[in-house]
Amino acid sequence: MKISQVTKEYHVSKQTLYYWERIGLLEKIKKDRNGYRNYTKNNLEQLEFITCMRNAGMTIEKLQKYMFLYKSGEKTYKQRKQLISDQLTEIKYQVLRYKNAQQMLEYKLAHYDELNNRLNKQDAK
Protein backbone atom coordinates (compact mmCIF):
# COMPACT_ATOMS: atom_id res chain seq x y z
CA MET A 1 0.00 0.00 0.00
CA LYS A 2 1.33 3.43 -0.89
CA ILE A 3 1.78 6.16 1.70
CA SER A 4 -1.09 8.27 0.36
CA GLN A 5 -3.48 5.36 0.93
CA VAL A 6 -2.04 4.73 4.39
CA THR A 7 -2.48 8.36 5.45
CA LYS A 8 -6.14 8.29 4.39
CA GLU A 9 -6.98 4.92 5.88
CA TYR A 10 -5.22 5.44 9.21
CA HIS A 11 -5.73 9.21 9.54
CA VAL A 12 -2.03 9.78 10.10
CA SER A 13 0.07 12.40 8.34
CA LYS A 14 3.06 11.53 6.18
CA GLN A 15 5.28 13.39 8.62
CA THR A 16 4.01 11.24 11.49
CA LEU A 17 4.68 8.07 9.52
CA TYR A 18 8.20 9.25 8.67
CA TYR A 19 8.78 10.13 12.32
CA TRP A 20 7.52 6.77 13.60
CA GLU A 21 9.76 5.02 11.12
CA ARG A 22 12.76 7.19 12.05
CA ILE A 23 12.40 6.51 15.80
CA GLY A 24 11.84 2.79 15.32
CA LEU A 25 8.15 2.41 16.06
CA LEU A 26 7.61 1.22 12.51
CA GLU A 27 10.08 -1.09 10.83
CA LYS A 28 11.89 0.46 7.90
CA ILE A 29 9.41 0.65 5.05
CA LYS A 30 10.70 -0.96 1.89
CA LYS A 31 10.72 1.19 -1.21
CA ASP A 32 9.87 0.13 -4.72
CA ARG A 33 12.27 0.67 -7.61
CA ASN A 34 10.93 4.21 -8.06
CA GLY A 35 11.75 5.07 -4.45
CA TYR A 36 8.15 5.06 -3.19
CA ARG A 37 7.39 3.50 0.16
CA ASN A 38 5.35 0.35 -0.08
CA TYR A 39 3.63 -0.65 3.17
CA THR A 40 3.35 -4.41 3.64
CA LYS A 41 0.72 -6.32 5.60
CA ASN A 42 3.18 -6.53 8.50
CA ASN A 43 3.79 -2.75 8.38
CA LEU A 44 0.04 -2.13 8.42
CA GLU A 45 -0.44 -4.45 11.39
CA GLN A 46 2.27 -2.51 13.25
CA LEU A 47 0.61 0.75 12.27
CA GLU A 48 -2.76 -0.53 13.47
CA PHE A 49 -1.24 -1.33 16.87
CA ILE A 50 0.64 1.98 17.10
CA THR A 51 -2.38 4.09 16.21
CA CYS A 52 -4.55 2.13 18.64
CA MET A 53 -2.05 2.66 21.45
CA ARG A 54 -1.67 6.37 20.60
CA ASN A 55 -5.47 6.72 20.59
CA ALA A 56 -5.41 5.02 23.99
CA GLY A 57 -3.07 7.74 25.21
CA MET A 58 0.15 5.75 25.28
CA THR A 59 3.15 8.04 25.01
CA ILE A 60 5.75 7.74 22.28
CA GLU A 61 8.33 6.84 24.92
CA LYS A 62 6.24 3.96 26.26
CA LEU A 63 5.54 2.78 22.73
CA GLN A 64 9.24 2.82 21.97
CA LYS A 65 9.89 0.78 25.10
CA TYR A 66 7.15 -1.65 24.13
CA MET A 67 8.50 -2.06 20.59
CA PHE A 68 12.04 -2.58 21.91
CA LEU A 69 10.74 -5.26 24.27
CA TYR A 70 8.69 -6.84 21.49
CA LYS A 71 11.75 -7.07 19.25
CA SER A 72 13.66 -8.63 22.16
CA GLY A 73 11.45 -11.71 22.06
CA GLU A 74 9.13 -13.76 24.21
CA LYS A 75 11.23 -13.41 27.35
CA THR A 76 9.92 -9.83 27.65
CA TYR A 77 6.24 -10.70 27.58
CA LYS A 78 5.72 -9.87 31.28
CA GLN A 79 7.12 -6.37 30.81
CA ARG A 80 5.00 -5.85 27.67
CA LYS A 81 1.94 -7.14 29.47
CA GLN A 82 2.58 -4.68 32.30
CA LEU A 83 2.82 -1.75 29.86
CA ILE A 84 -0.50 -2.75 28.28
CA SER A 85 -2.09 -3.29 31.70
CA ASP A 86 -0.93 0.12 32.89
CA GLN A 87 -2.40 1.75 29.79
CA LEU A 88 -5.71 -0.03 30.29
CA THR A 89 -5.81 1.23 33.87
CA GLU A 90 -5.19 4.76 32.58
CA ILE A 91 -8.00 4.42 30.03
CA LYS A 92 -10.41 3.21 32.69
CA TYR A 93 -9.51 6.23 34.80
CA GLN A 94 -10.04 8.57 31.84
CA VAL A 95 -13.39 6.95 31.03
CA LEU A 96 -14.49 7.49 34.63
CA ARG A 97 -13.44 11.14 34.44
CA TYR A 98 -15.38 11.58 31.19
CA LYS A 99 -18.46 9.89 32.67
CA ASN A 100 -18.33 12.23 35.66
CA ALA A 101 -17.95 15.22 33.34
CA GLN A 102 -20.83 13.94 31.21
CA GLN A 103 -23.07 13.65 34.26
CA MET A 104 -22.22 17.19 35.33
CA LEU A 105 -22.91 18.57 31.86
CA GLU A 106 -26.22 16.71 31.64
CA TYR A 107 -27.19 17.99 35.09
CA LYS A 108 -26.36 21.57 34.11
CA LEU A 109 -28.26 21.31 30.82
CA ALA A 110 -31.32 19.94 32.64
CA HIS A 111 -31.01 22.78 35.15
CA TYR A 112 -30.94 25.37 32.36
CA ASP A 113 -33.88 23.71 30.61
CA GLU A 114 -35.83 23.89 33.85
CA LEU A 115 -34.83 27.52 34.35
CA ASN A 116 -35.85 28.32 30.78
CA ASN A 117 -39.24 26.65 31.29
CA ARG A 118 -39.85 28.67 34.47
CA LEU A 119 -38.91 31.91 32.74
CA ASN A 120 -41.17 31.09 29.79
CA LYS A 121 -44.10 30.43 32.15
CA GLN A 122 -43.49 33.75 33.91
CA ASP A 123 -43.37 35.57 30.58
CA ALA A 124 -46.64 33.93 29.53
CA LYS A 125 -48.47 35.36 32.58
PDB file of C-alpha atoms in Angstrom:
ATOM      1  CA  MET A   1       0.000   0.000   0.000  1.00  0.00           C
ATOM      2  CA  LYS A   2       1.326   3.428  -0.892  1.00  0.00           C
ATOM      3  CA  ILE A   3       1.784   6.155   1.699  1.00  0.00           C
ATOM      4  CA  SER A   4      -1.090   8.269   0.355  1.00  0.00           C
ATOM      5  CA  GLN A   5      -3.476   5.359   0.926  1.00  0.00           C
ATOM      6  CA  VAL A   6      -2.038   4.732   4.389  1.00  0.00           C
ATOM      7  CA  THR A   7      -2.479   8.358   5.454  1.00  0.00           C
ATOM      8  CA  LYS A   8      -6.136   8.292   4.386  1.00  0.00           C
ATOM      9  CA  GLU A   9      -6.978   4.915   5.882  1.00  0.00           C
ATOM     10  CA  TYR A  10      -5.215   5.438   9.208  1.00  0.00           C
ATOM     11  CA  HIS A  11      -5.729   9.211   9.542  1.00  0.00           C
ATOM     12  CA  VAL A  12      -2.026   9.776  10.097  1.00  0.00           C
ATOM     13  CA  SER A  13       0.067  12.400   8.339  1.00  0.00           C
ATOM     14  CA  LYS A  14       3.062  11.526   6.179  1.00  0.00           C
ATOM     15  CA  GLN A  15       5.284  13.395   8.625  1.00  0.00           C
ATOM     16  CA  THR A  16       4.013  11.241  11.487  1.00  0.00           C
ATOM     17  CA  LEU A  17       4.682   8.067   9.519  1.00  0.00           C
ATOM     18  CA  TYR A  18       8.198   9.246   8.673  1.00  0.00           C
ATOM     19  CA  TYR A  19       8.779  10.130  12.316  1.00  0.00           C
ATOM     20  CA  TRP A  20       7.518   6.773  13.602  1.00  0.00           C
ATOM     21  CA  GLU A  21       9.759   5.021  11.123  1.00  0.00           C
ATOM     22  CA  ARG A  22      12.755   7.189  12.052  1.00  0.00           C
ATOM     23  CA  ILE A  23      12.402   6.509  15.802  1.00  0.00           C
ATOM     24  CA  GLY A  24      11.836   2.790  15.315  1.00  0.00           C
ATOM     25  CA  LEU A  25       8.151   2.407  16.057  1.00  0.00           C
ATOM     26  CA  LEU A  26       7.610   1.223  12.515  1.00  0.00           C
ATOM     27  CA  GLU A  27      10.075  -1.089  10.828  1.00  0.00           C
ATOM     28  CA  LYS A  28      11.889   0.455   7.895  1.00  0.00           C
ATOM     29  CA  ILE A  29       9.411   0.654   5.052  1.00  0.00           C
ATOM     30  CA  LYS A  30      10.696  -0.958   1.887  1.00  0.00           C
ATOM     31  CA  LYS A  31      10.718   1.194  -1.212  1.00  0.00           C
ATOM     32  CA  ASP A  32       9.868   0.135  -4.721  1.00  0.00           C
ATOM     33  CA  ARG A  33      12.273   0.667  -7.608  1.00  0.00           C
ATOM     34  CA  ASN A  34      10.934   4.211  -8.057  1.00  0.00           C
ATOM     35  CA  GLY A  35      11.751   5.067  -4.446  1.00  0.00           C
ATOM     36  CA  TYR A  36       8.151   5.062  -3.186  1.00  0.00           C
ATOM     37  CA  ARG A  37       7.388   3.499   0.165  1.00  0.00           C
ATOM     38  CA  ASN A  38       5.345   0.345  -0.082  1.00  0.00           C
ATOM     39  CA  TYR A  39       3.630  -0.654   3.175  1.00  0.00           C
ATOM     40  CA  THR A  40       3.348  -4.411   3.640  1.00  0.00           C
ATOM     41  CA  LYS A  41       0.723  -6.319   5.598  1.00  0.00           C
ATOM     42  CA  ASN A  42       3.178  -6.527   8.505  1.00  0.00           C
ATOM     43  CA  ASN A  43       3.794  -2.749   8.377  1.00  0.00           C
ATOM     44  CA  LEU A  44       0.044  -2.127   8.417  1.00  0.00           C
ATOM     45  CA  GLU A  45      -0.437  -4.447  11.391  1.00  0.00           C
ATOM     46  CA  GLN A  46       2.271  -2.510  13.252  1.00  0.00           C
ATOM     47  CA  LEU A  47       0.611   0.745  12.268  1.00  0.00           C
ATOM     48  CA  GLU A  48      -2.755  -0.526  13.468  1.00  0.00           C
ATOM     49  CA  PHE A  49      -1.242  -1.328  16.866  1.00  0.00           C
ATOM     50  CA  ILE A  50       0.642   1.977  17.104  1.00  0.00           C
ATOM     51  CA  THR A  51      -2.382   4.094  16.208  1.00  0.00           C
ATOM     52  CA  CYS A  52      -4.546   2.130  18.635  1.00  0.00           C
ATOM     53  CA  MET A  53      -2.051   2.664  21.450  1.00  0.00           C
ATOM     54  CA  ARG A  54      -1.670   6.369  20.602  1.00  0.00           C
ATOM     55  CA  ASN A  55      -5.474   6.715  20.591  1.00  0.00           C
ATOM     56  CA  ALA A  56      -5.413   5.018  23.992  1.00  0.00           C
ATOM     57  CA  GLY A  57      -3.070   7.742  25.212  1.00  0.00           C
ATOM     58  CA  MET A  58       0.155   5.751  25.282  1.00  0.00           C
ATOM     59  CA  THR A  59       3.152   8.041  25.006  1.00  0.00           C
ATOM     60  CA  ILE A  60       5.749   7.738  22.278  1.00  0.00           C
ATOM     61  CA  GLU A  61       8.333   6.841  24.924  1.00  0.00           C
ATOM     62  CA  LYS A  62       6.236   3.958  26.265  1.00  0.00           C
ATOM     63  CA  LEU A  63       5.539   2.776  22.731  1.00  0.00           C
ATOM     64  CA  GLN A  64       9.243   2.816  21.971  1.00  0.00           C
ATOM     65  CA  LYS A  65       9.891   0.784  25.098  1.00  0.00           C
ATOM     66  CA  TYR A  66       7.147  -1.653  24.133  1.00  0.00           C
ATOM     67  CA  MET A  67       8.500  -2.060  20.594  1.00  0.00           C
ATOM     68  CA  PHE A  68      12.036  -2.578  21.906  1.00  0.00           C
ATOM     69  CA  LEU A  69      10.744  -5.258  24.273  1.00  0.00           C
ATOM     70  CA  TYR A  70       8.689  -6.835  21.495  1.00  0.00           C
ATOM     71  CA  LYS A  71      11.746  -7.070  19.254  1.00  0.00           C
ATOM     72  CA  SER A  72      13.664  -8.626  22.160  1.00  0.00           C
ATOM     73  CA  GLY A  73      11.454 -11.707  22.060  1.00  0.00           C
ATOM     74  CA  GLU A  74       9.132 -13.765  24.212  1.00  0.00           C
ATOM     75  CA  LYS A  75      11.230 -13.407  27.351  1.00  0.00           C
ATOM     76  CA  THR A  76       9.921  -9.830  27.650  1.00  0.00           C
ATOM     77  CA  TYR A  77       6.236 -10.700  27.577  1.00  0.00           C
ATOM     78  CA  LYS A  78       5.723  -9.870  31.279  1.00  0.00           C
ATOM     79  CA  GLN A  79       7.119  -6.371  30.807  1.00  0.00           C
ATOM     80  CA  ARG A  80       5.003  -5.852  27.672  1.00  0.00           C
ATOM     81  CA  LYS A  81       1.939  -7.144  29.473  1.00  0.00           C
ATOM     82  CA  GLN A  82       2.582  -4.677  32.297  1.00  0.00           C
ATOM     83  CA  LEU A  83       2.818  -1.752  29.859  1.00  0.00           C
ATOM     84  CA  ILE A  84      -0.501  -2.746  28.284  1.00  0.00           C
ATOM     85  CA  SER A  85      -2.090  -3.292  31.696  1.00  0.00           C
ATOM     86  CA  ASP A  86      -0.929   0.124  32.893  1.00  0.00           C
ATOM     87  CA  GLN A  87      -2.396   1.750  29.785  1.00  0.00           C
ATOM     88  CA  LEU A  88      -5.710  -0.031  30.287  1.00  0.00           C
ATOM     89  CA  THR A  89      -5.814   1.226  33.873  1.00  0.00           C
ATOM     90  CA  GLU A  90      -5.193   4.760  32.581  1.00  0.00           C
ATOM     91  CA  ILE A  91      -7.998   4.425  30.031  1.00  0.00           C
ATOM     92  CA  LYS A  92     -10.415   3.214  32.689  1.00  0.00           C
ATOM     93  CA  TYR A  93      -9.506   6.230  34.803  1.00  0.00           C
ATOM     94  CA  GLN A  94     -10.035   8.570  31.844  1.00  0.00           C
ATOM     95  CA  VAL A  95     -13.392   6.951  31.029  1.00  0.00           C
ATOM     96  CA  LEU A  96     -14.492   7.492  34.628  1.00  0.00           C
ATOM     97  CA  ARG A  97     -13.441  11.141  34.435  1.00  0.00           C
ATOM     98  CA  TYR A  98     -15.383  11.578  31.188  1.00  0.00           C
ATOM     99  CA  LYS A  99     -18.458   9.886  32.669  1.00  0.00           C
ATOM    100  CA  ASN A 100     -18.329  12.233  35.657  1.00  0.00           C
ATOM    101  CA  ALA A 101     -17.954  15.217  33.343  1.00  0.00           C
ATOM    102  CA  GLN A 102     -20.832  13.936  31.205  1.00  0.00           C
ATOM    103  CA  GLN A 103     -23.073  13.646  34.259  1.00  0.00           C
ATOM    104  CA  MET A 104     -22.224  17.187  35.335  1.00  0.00           C
ATOM    105  CA  LEU A 105     -22.914  18.571  31.859  1.00  0.00           C
ATOM    106  CA  GLU A 106     -26.222  16.709  31.639  1.00  0.00           C
ATOM    107  CA  TYR A 107     -27.186  17.990  35.085  1.00  0.00           C
ATOM    108  CA  LYS A 108     -26.355  21.573  34.109  1.00  0.00           C
ATOM    109  CA  LEU A 109     -28.262  21.308  30.824  1.00  0.00           C
ATOM    110  CA  ALA A 110     -31.318  19.940  32.642  1.00  0.00           C
ATOM    111  CA  HIS A 111     -31.007  22.785  35.146  1.00  0.00           C
ATOM    112  CA  TYR A 112     -30.939  25.375  32.355  1.00  0.00           C
ATOM    113  CA  ASP A 113     -33.877  23.713  30.605  1.00  0.00           C
ATOM    114  CA  GLU A 114     -35.827  23.887  33.854  1.00  0.00           C
ATOM    115  CA  LEU A 115     -34.832  27.521  34.349  1.00  0.00           C
ATOM    116  CA  ASN A 116     -35.853  28.322  30.780  1.00  0.00           C
ATOM    117  CA  ASN A 117     -39.238  26.653  31.288  1.00  0.00           C
ATOM    118  CA  ARG A 118     -39.855  28.669  34.467  1.00  0.00           C
ATOM    119  CA  LEU A 119     -38.913  31.913  32.737  1.00  0.00           C
ATOM    120  CA  ASN A 120     -41.166  31.095  29.791  1.00  0.00           C
ATOM    121  CA  LYS A 121     -44.096  30.428  32.149  1.00  0.00           C
ATOM    122  CA  GLN A 122     -43.487  33.755  33.912  1.00  0.00           C
ATOM    123  CA  ASP A 123     -43.375  35.575  30.583  1.00  0.00           C
ATOM    124  CA  ALA A 124     -46.637  33.929  29.528  1.00  0.00           C
ATOM    125  CA  LYS A 125     -48.469  35.355  32.579  1.00  0.00           C
TER     126      LYS A 125
END
